[in-house]
mmCIF file of C-alpha atoms in Angstrom:
data_model
loop_
_atom_site.group_PDB
_atom_site.id
_atom_site.type_symbol
_atom_site.label_atom_id
_atom_site.label_comp_id
_atom_site.label_asym_id
_atom_site.label_seq_id
_atom_site.Cartn_x
_atom_site.Cartn_y
_atom_site.Cartn_z
ATOM 1 C CA UNK A 1 89.761 14.246 25.940
ATOM 2 C CA UNK A 2 86.359 13.256 27.302
ATOM 3 C CA UNK A 3 87.494 9.757 28.251
ATOM 4 C CA UNK A 4 90.683 8.673 29.956
ATOM 5 C CA UNK A 5 93.095 6.227 28.365
ATOM 6 C CA UNK A 6 92.010 3.685 30.981
ATOM 7 C CA UNK A 7 88.341 4.110 30.058
ATOM 8 C CA UNK A 8 89.080 3.717 26.358
ATOM 9 C CA UNK A 9 91.130 0.592 27.096
ATOM 10 C CA UNK A 10 88.249 -0.852 29.138
ATOM 11 C CA UNK A 11 85.865 -0.222 26.252
ATOM 12 C CA UNK A 12 88.194 -1.863 23.757
ATOM 13 C CA UNK A 13 88.604 -4.884 26.038
ATOM 14 C CA UNK A 14 85.057 -5.508 27.316
ATOM 15 C CA UNK A 15 83.083 -3.757 24.607
ATOM 16 C CA UNK A 16 81.656 -1.197 27.013
ATOM 17 C CA UNK A 17 82.595 1.287 29.693
ATOM 18 C CA UNK A 18 80.481 2.983 32.361
ATOM 19 C CA UNK A 19 81.475 6.566 33.123
ATOM 20 C CA UNK A 20 79.976 7.639 36.426
ATOM 21 C CA UNK A 21 78.434 11.031 37.181
ATOM 22 C CA UNK A 22 78.785 12.500 33.688
ATOM 23 C CA UNK A 23 75.594 14.533 34.102
ATOM 24 C CA UNK A 24 74.907 17.040 36.856
ATOM 25 C CA UNK A 25 71.933 17.163 39.214
ATOM 26 C CA UNK A 26 70.508 20.120 37.256
ATOM 27 C CA UNK A 27 70.776 18.216 33.976
ATOM 28 C CA UNK A 28 69.101 15.171 35.510
ATOM 29 C CA UNK A 29 66.257 17.379 36.755
ATOM 30 C CA UNK A 30 65.732 18.696 33.215
ATOM 31 C CA UNK A 31 65.575 15.152 31.858
ATOM 32 C CA UNK A 32 63.187 14.039 34.603
ATOM 33 C CA UNK A 33 60.842 16.895 33.711
ATOM 34 C CA UNK A 34 61.046 15.923 30.041
ATOM 35 C CA UNK A 35 60.301 12.318 30.971
ATOM 36 C CA UNK A 36 57.131 13.287 32.811
ATOM 37 C CA UNK A 37 55.918 15.232 29.770
ATOM 38 C CA UNK A 38 56.860 12.425 27.391
ATOM 39 C CA UNK A 39 54.786 9.939 29.379
ATOM 40 C CA UNK A 40 51.672 11.855 28.310
ATOM 41 C CA UNK A 41 52.400 11.231 24.638
ATOM 42 C CA UNK A 42 49.947 8.823 23.048
ATOM 43 C CA UNK A 43 51.371 8.073 19.615
ATOM 44 C CA UNK A 44 52.668 4.819 18.120
ATOM 45 C CA UNK A 45 56.072 5.575 19.642
ATOM 46 C CA UNK A 46 54.766 4.536 23.080
ATOM 47 C CA UNK A 47 54.685 0.944 24.348
ATOM 48 C CA UNK A 48 52.849 0.411 27.621
ATOM 49 C CA UNK A 49 52.796 -2.087 30.460
ATOM 50 C CA UNK A 50 49.710 -4.199 31.153
ATOM 51 C CA UNK A 51 48.492 -1.535 33.605
ATOM 52 C CA UNK A 52 48.722 1.180 30.951
ATOM 53 C CA UNK A 53 51.818 2.929 32.302
ATOM 54 C CA UNK A 54 54.454 3.853 29.693
ATOM 55 C CA UNK A 55 57.268 1.338 29.411
ATOM 56 C CA UNK A 56 59.183 2.469 26.324
ATOM 57 C CA UNK A 57 58.936 5.651 24.282
ATOM 58 C CA UNK A 58 60.837 5.615 20.985
ATOM 59 C CA UNK A 59 62.185 8.602 19.090
ATOM 60 C CA UNK A 60 62.567 10.678 22.244
ATOM 61 C CA UNK A 61 65.027 13.110 20.640
ATOM 62 C CA UNK A 62 62.424 13.943 17.974
ATOM 63 C CA UNK A 63 59.562 14.367 20.451
ATOM 64 C CA UNK A 64 61.078 16.785 22.984
ATOM 65 C CA UNK A 65 63.710 19.497 22.614
ATOM 66 C CA UNK A 66 65.284 18.555 25.939
ATOM 67 C CA UNK A 67 66.016 15.048 24.715
ATOM 68 C CA UNK A 68 67.274 16.561 21.478
ATOM 69 C CA UNK A 69 69.619 18.684 23.589
ATOM 70 C CA UNK A 70 70.814 15.516 25.327
ATOM 71 C CA UNK A 71 71.721 14.041 21.937
ATOM 72 C CA UNK A 72 73.903 17.116 21.320
ATOM 73 C CA UNK A 73 75.540 17.111 24.760
ATOM 74 C CA UNK A 74 79.261 17.648 24.159
ATOM 75 C CA UNK A 75 80.249 15.009 26.720
ATOM 76 C CA UNK A 76 78.189 12.344 24.958
ATOM 77 C CA UNK A 77 79.166 13.313 21.439
ATOM 78 C CA UNK A 78 82.803 13.835 22.351
ATOM 79 C CA UNK A 79 83.146 10.491 24.116
ATOM 80 C CA UNK A 80 81.381 8.644 21.293
ATOM 81 C CA UNK A 81 83.627 10.197 18.663
ATOM 82 C CA UNK A 82 86.700 9.270 20.702
ATOM 83 C CA UNK A 83 85.584 5.634 20.724
ATOM 84 C CA UNK A 84 84.430 5.460 17.101
ATOM 85 C CA UNK A 85 86.925 7.916 15.539
ATOM 86 C CA UNK A 86 84.214 9.466 13.378
ATOM 87 C CA UNK A 87 81.201 11.708 13.514
ATOM 88 C CA UNK A 88 77.942 10.015 14.462
ATOM 89 C CA UNK A 89 74.212 10.133 13.757
ATOM 90 C CA UNK A 90 71.294 8.888 15.876
ATOM 91 C CA UNK A 91 69.943 5.601 14.530
ATOM 92 C CA UNK A 92 67.382 5.171 17.317
ATOM 93 C CA UNK A 93 66.540 6.785 20.646
ATOM 94 C CA UNK A 94 64.219 5.650 23.389
ATOM 95 C CA UNK A 95 63.278 5.872 27.045
ATOM 96 C CA UNK A 96 62.978 2.616 28.980
ATOM 97 C CA UNK A 97 61.032 2.927 32.234
ATOM 98 C CA UNK A 98 61.061 -0.130 34.476
ATOM 99 C CA UNK A 99 58.581 0.327 37.267
ATOM 100 C CA UNK A 100 57.719 -2.549 39.587
ATOM 101 C CA UNK A 101 56.772 -5.447 37.339
ATOM 102 C CA UNK A 102 58.514 -3.899 34.319
ATOM 103 C CA UNK A 103 58.886 -6.459 31.545
ATOM 104 C CA UNK A 104 61.863 -8.632 30.674
ATOM 105 C CA UNK A 105 64.107 -7.810 27.715
ATOM 106 C CA UNK A 106 65.584 -11.040 26.380
ATOM 107 C CA UNK A 107 69.237 -11.465 25.416
ATOM 108 C CA UNK A 108 70.163 -9.881 22.104
ATOM 109 C CA UNK A 109 72.620 -7.722 20.172
ATOM 110 C CA UNK A 110 71.413 -4.382 18.851
ATOM 111 C CA UNK A 111 73.388 -4.972 15.665
ATOM 112 C CA UNK A 112 71.421 -8.176 15.126
ATOM 113 C CA UNK A 113 68.369 -6.109 14.219
ATOM 114 C CA UNK A 114 70.143 -3.098 12.779
ATOM 115 C CA UNK A 115 72.005 -5.279 10.277
ATOM 116 C CA UNK A 116 69.285 -7.780 9.367
ATOM 117 C CA UNK A 117 66.308 -5.414 9.332
ATOM 118 C CA UNK A 118 67.648 -1.871 8.882
ATOM 119 C CA UNK A 119 70.518 -2.709 6.550
ATOM 120 C CA UNK A 120 73.227 -1.140 8.722
ATOM 121 C CA UNK A 121 76.394 -2.618 7.173
ATOM 122 C CA UNK A 122 78.817 -2.809 10.100
ATOM 123 C CA UNK A 123 78.767 -2.724 13.930
ATOM 124 C CA UNK A 124 80.375 0.709 13.901
ATOM 125 C CA UNK A 125 78.167 2.260 16.525
ATOM 126 C CA UNK A 126 77.276 2.515 20.179
ATOM 127 C CA UNK A 127 74.389 2.066 22.534
ATOM 128 C CA UNK A 128 74.721 5.097 24.807
ATOM 129 C CA UNK A 129 72.766 4.462 28.008
ATOM 130 C CA UNK A 130 72.092 7.381 30.341
ATOM 131 C CA UNK A 131 71.083 6.289 33.837
ATOM 132 C CA UNK A 132 68.271 8.603 34.918
ATOM 133 C CA UNK A 133 67.807 6.550 38.089
ATOM 134 C CA UNK A 134 70.354 4.781 40.230
ATOM 135 C CA UNK A 135 70.798 1.259 38.908
ATOM 136 C CA UNK A 136 71.463 -1.312 41.614
ATOM 137 C CA UNK A 137 71.783 -5.103 41.631
ATOM 138 C CA UNK A 138 68.149 -5.136 42.823
ATOM 139 C CA UNK A 139 66.137 -3.068 40.325
ATOM 140 C CA UNK A 140 66.683 -5.044 37.109
ATOM 141 C CA UNK A 141 69.931 -3.476 35.883
ATOM 142 C CA UNK A 142 71.132 -3.906 32.335
ATOM 143 C CA UNK A 143 73.282 -7.054 32.132
ATOM 144 C CA UNK A 144 76.079 -7.513 29.613
ATOM 145 C CA UNK A 145 78.228 -10.405 28.430
ATOM 146 C CA UNK A 146 81.677 -8.787 28.190
ATOM 147 C CA UNK A 147 83.875 -9.196 25.129
ATOM 148 C CA UNK A 148 81.070 -10.520 22.953
ATOM 149 C CA UNK A 149 81.751 -7.706 20.505
ATOM 150 C CA UNK A 150 84.609 -9.926 19.304
ATOM 151 C CA UNK A 151 82.234 -12.803 18.512
ATOM 152 C CA UNK A 152 80.566 -10.951 15.665
ATOM 153 C CA UNK A 153 76.881 -11.251 14.928
ATOM 154 C CA UNK A 154 75.302 -14.296 16.598
ATOM 155 C CA UNK A 155 74.013 -16.385 13.720
ATOM 156 C CA UNK A 156 71.790 -18.588 15.911
ATOM 157 C CA UNK A 157 69.654 -15.626 16.985
ATOM 158 C CA UNK A 158 66.075 -15.498 15.761
ATOM 159 C CA UNK A 159 62.924 -13.429 16.159
ATOM 160 C CA UNK A 160 60.678 -14.642 18.973
ATOM 161 C CA UNK A 161 57.190 -14.225 17.561
ATOM 162 C CA UNK A 162 55.725 -14.757 21.027
ATOM 163 C CA UNK A 163 57.640 -11.868 22.614
ATOM 164 C CA UNK A 164 55.361 -9.559 24.564
ATOM 165 C CA UNK A 165 57.850 -6.919 25.719
ATOM 166 C CA UNK A 166 58.359 -3.617 23.949
ATOM 167 C CA UNK A 167 55.460 -4.024 21.558
ATOM 168 C CA UNK A 168 56.502 -3.030 18.047
ATOM 169 C CA UNK A 169 60.240 -3.342 18.626
ATOM 170 C CA UNK A 170 60.209 -6.902 19.996
ATOM 171 C CA UNK A 171 58.935 -8.336 16.735
ATOM 172 C CA UNK A 172 62.158 -7.155 15.082
ATOM 173 C CA UNK A 173 64.532 -8.251 17.856
ATOM 174 C CA UNK A 174 66.736 -11.281 17.272
ATOM 175 C CA UNK A 175 66.847 -13.128 20.594
ATOM 176 C CA UNK A 176 69.793 -15.347 21.421
ATOM 177 C CA UNK A 177 68.963 -18.991 22.265
ATOM 178 C CA UNK A 178 69.729 -20.316 25.733
ATOM 179 C CA UNK A 179 72.377 -22.761 24.506
ATOM 180 C CA UNK A 180 74.343 -19.996 22.801
ATOM 181 C CA UNK A 181 73.975 -17.662 25.782
ATOM 182 C CA UNK A 182 75.196 -20.418 28.101
ATOM 183 C CA UNK A 183 78.334 -20.847 25.996
ATOM 184 C CA UNK A 184 79.019 -17.117 25.751
ATOM 185 C CA UNK A 185 78.622 -16.588 29.505
ATOM 186 C CA UNK A 186 80.882 -19.546 30.308
ATOM 187 C CA UNK A 187 83.515 -18.096 27.995
ATOM 188 C CA UNK A 188 83.235 -14.437 28.995
ATOM 189 C CA UNK A 189 81.336 -14.054 32.269
ATOM 190 C CA UNK A 190 78.430 -11.736 33.009
ATOM 191 C CA UNK A 191 78.236 -8.222 34.445
ATOM 192 C CA UNK A 192 75.382 -6.143 35.830
ATOM 193 C CA UNK A 193 75.722 -2.446 34.999
ATOM 194 C CA UNK A 194 75.181 -0.554 38.231
ATOM 195 C CA UNK A 195 75.882 3.046 39.116
ATOM 196 C CA UNK A 196 74.430 6.348 40.297
ATOM 197 C CA UNK A 197 72.016 8.459 38.292
ATOM 198 C CA UNK A 198 73.904 10.589 35.791
ATOM 199 C CA UNK A 199 76.283 7.805 34.821
ATOM 200 C CA UNK A 200 76.567 6.891 31.143
ATOM 201 C CA UNK A 201 77.349 3.532 29.542
ATOM 202 C CA UNK A 202 79.026 3.456 26.135
ATOM 203 C CA UNK A 203 78.599 -0.009 24.617
ATOM 204 C CA UNK A 204 79.514 -1.571 21.281
ATOM 205 C CA UNK A 205 76.353 -2.567 19.414
ATOM 206 C CA UNK A 206 77.536 -6.188 19.104
ATOM 207 C CA UNK A 207 77.694 -6.779 22.873
ATOM 208 C CA UNK A 208 75.110 -9.310 24.082
ATOM 209 C CA UNK A 209 72.831 -7.799 26.729
ATOM 210 C CA UNK A 210 69.406 -8.023 28.350
ATOM 211 C CA UNK A 211 67.517 -7.338 31.569
ATOM 212 C CA UNK A 212 65.038 -9.071 33.807
ATOM 213 C CA UNK A 213 61.764 -8.120 35.466
ATOM 214 C CA UNK A 214 61.927 -5.394 38.106
ATOM 215 C CA UNK A 215 60.276 -6.851 41.219
ATOM 216 C CA UNK A 216 61.241 -3.935 43.466
ATOM 217 C CA UNK A 217 59.407 -0.636 44.085
ATOM 218 C CA UNK A 218 62.540 1.152 42.816
ATOM 219 C CA UNK A 219 62.076 2.692 39.378
ATOM 220 C CA UNK A 220 64.847 2.017 36.878
ATOM 221 C CA UNK A 221 64.804 4.457 33.984
ATOM 222 C CA UNK A 222 67.456 4.480 31.270
ATOM 223 C CA UNK A 223 67.608 6.833 28.281
ATOM 224 C CA UNK A 224 69.133 5.314 25.163
ATOM 225 C CA UNK A 225 70.821 6.974 22.226
ATOM 226 C CA UNK A 226 71.907 4.362 19.706
ATOM 227 C CA UNK A 227 74.341 5.967 17.298
ATOM 228 C CA UNK A 228 76.278 4.897 14.220
ATOM 229 C CA UNK A 229 79.179 6.437 12.366
ATOM 230 C CA UNK A 230 78.060 8.607 9.473
ATOM 231 C CA UNK A 231 79.514 6.167 6.919
ATOM 232 C CA UNK A 232 77.478 3.303 8.420
ATOM 233 C CA UNK A 233 73.983 4.171 7.266
ATOM 234 C CA UNK A 234 70.905 2.006 7.188
ATOM 235 C CA UNK A 235 69.858 0.950 3.695
ATOM 236 C CA UNK A 236 66.476 -0.711 4.380
ATOM 237 C CA UNK A 237 63.416 0.985 5.806
ATOM 238 C CA UNK A 238 60.930 -1.688 6.846
ATOM 239 C CA UNK A 239 60.587 -0.087 10.266
ATOM 240 C CA UNK A 240 59.076 3.329 10.999
ATOM 241 C CA UNK A 241 61.397 6.284 11.409
ATOM 242 C CA UNK A 242 61.059 6.322 15.200
ATOM 243 C CA UNK A 243 62.701 2.865 15.208
ATOM 244 C CA UNK A 244 65.230 3.339 12.404
ATOM 245 C CA UNK A 245 66.653 6.659 11.239
ATOM 246 C CA UNK A 246 66.153 8.292 7.876
ATOM 247 C CA UNK A 247 68.214 11.350 8.846
ATOM 248 C CA UNK A 248 71.935 10.568 8.707
ATOM 249 C CA UNK A 249 73.135 14.087 9.470
ATOM 250 C CA UNK A 250 76.102 14.179 11.847
ATOM 251 C CA UNK A 251 75.367 15.257 15.394
ATOM 252 C CA UNK A 252 76.940 18.638 16.044
ATOM 253 C CA UNK A 253 77.861 19.002 19.718
ATOM 254 C CA UNK A 254 76.261 21.902 21.535
ATOM 255 C CA UNK A 255 77.649 24.206 24.176
ATOM 256 C CA UNK A 256 78.370 22.981 27.690
ATOM 257 C CA UNK A 257 74.993 24.310 28.878
ATOM 258 C CA UNK A 258 73.002 22.720 26.040
ATOM 259 C CA UNK A 259 70.928 20.799 28.591
ATOM 260 C CA UNK A 260 71.275 22.764 31.818
ATOM 261 C CA UNK A 261 69.896 25.923 30.167
ATOM 262 C CA UNK A 262 66.447 24.321 30.420
ATOM 263 C CA UNK A 263 66.698 24.177 34.215
ATOM 264 C CA UNK A 264 64.156 26.297 36.062
ATOM 265 C CA UNK A 265 65.310 28.702 38.729
#
């Protein structure tokens, strides 16, 4: 097993579980090198901050073989299959880089967009978040409302046409109104996801989450692999492929060194 019984129970209760130190220092170095190369990409997959620095790069696993290797990492694939009880495919991948002043991401559910826009039938999937940097209470960590996976899709959510974060993706995101968020937090609490670099969060795609502006000089970079079970395919294709998959092939896990083999001596 890739996850303990306690970790699986935590996921089933809260809708997410953070597994610390899943990746090694060598693997993190490979991903950091890939990140630096990806920042030079200048296609439509890149959304930038006001100063021109990259903020989000979508479709990372299709742009760089090292991120593709990450998607096939046996620890990630194995843990995801243990939680979902099926093989998985990548619905969307992205890098989120929060430098000082990095933009807010308002409260939402990933399934809100995947269902309404991409035609994904059920919330049978995960947001897999790989912490490339240490996430602390100070540098705008991801925040989650536990147990909101049980609430189903939030019907009050709507697209904020004035959203400025994340460029192309924000116009498809269904933000949750303050009144609904207030109720959900009062009922379930709120948790900031903090941990060392190399930790990985496995989160149900119906969990309400968001993050605030990073006002510190501490970079906060998270790599995201949003996966669905292979029987839970998107049926609508309004968004480009780097935002919503067309390839529903199951992810085949690689060898243990699938990522570390890229490390330089």
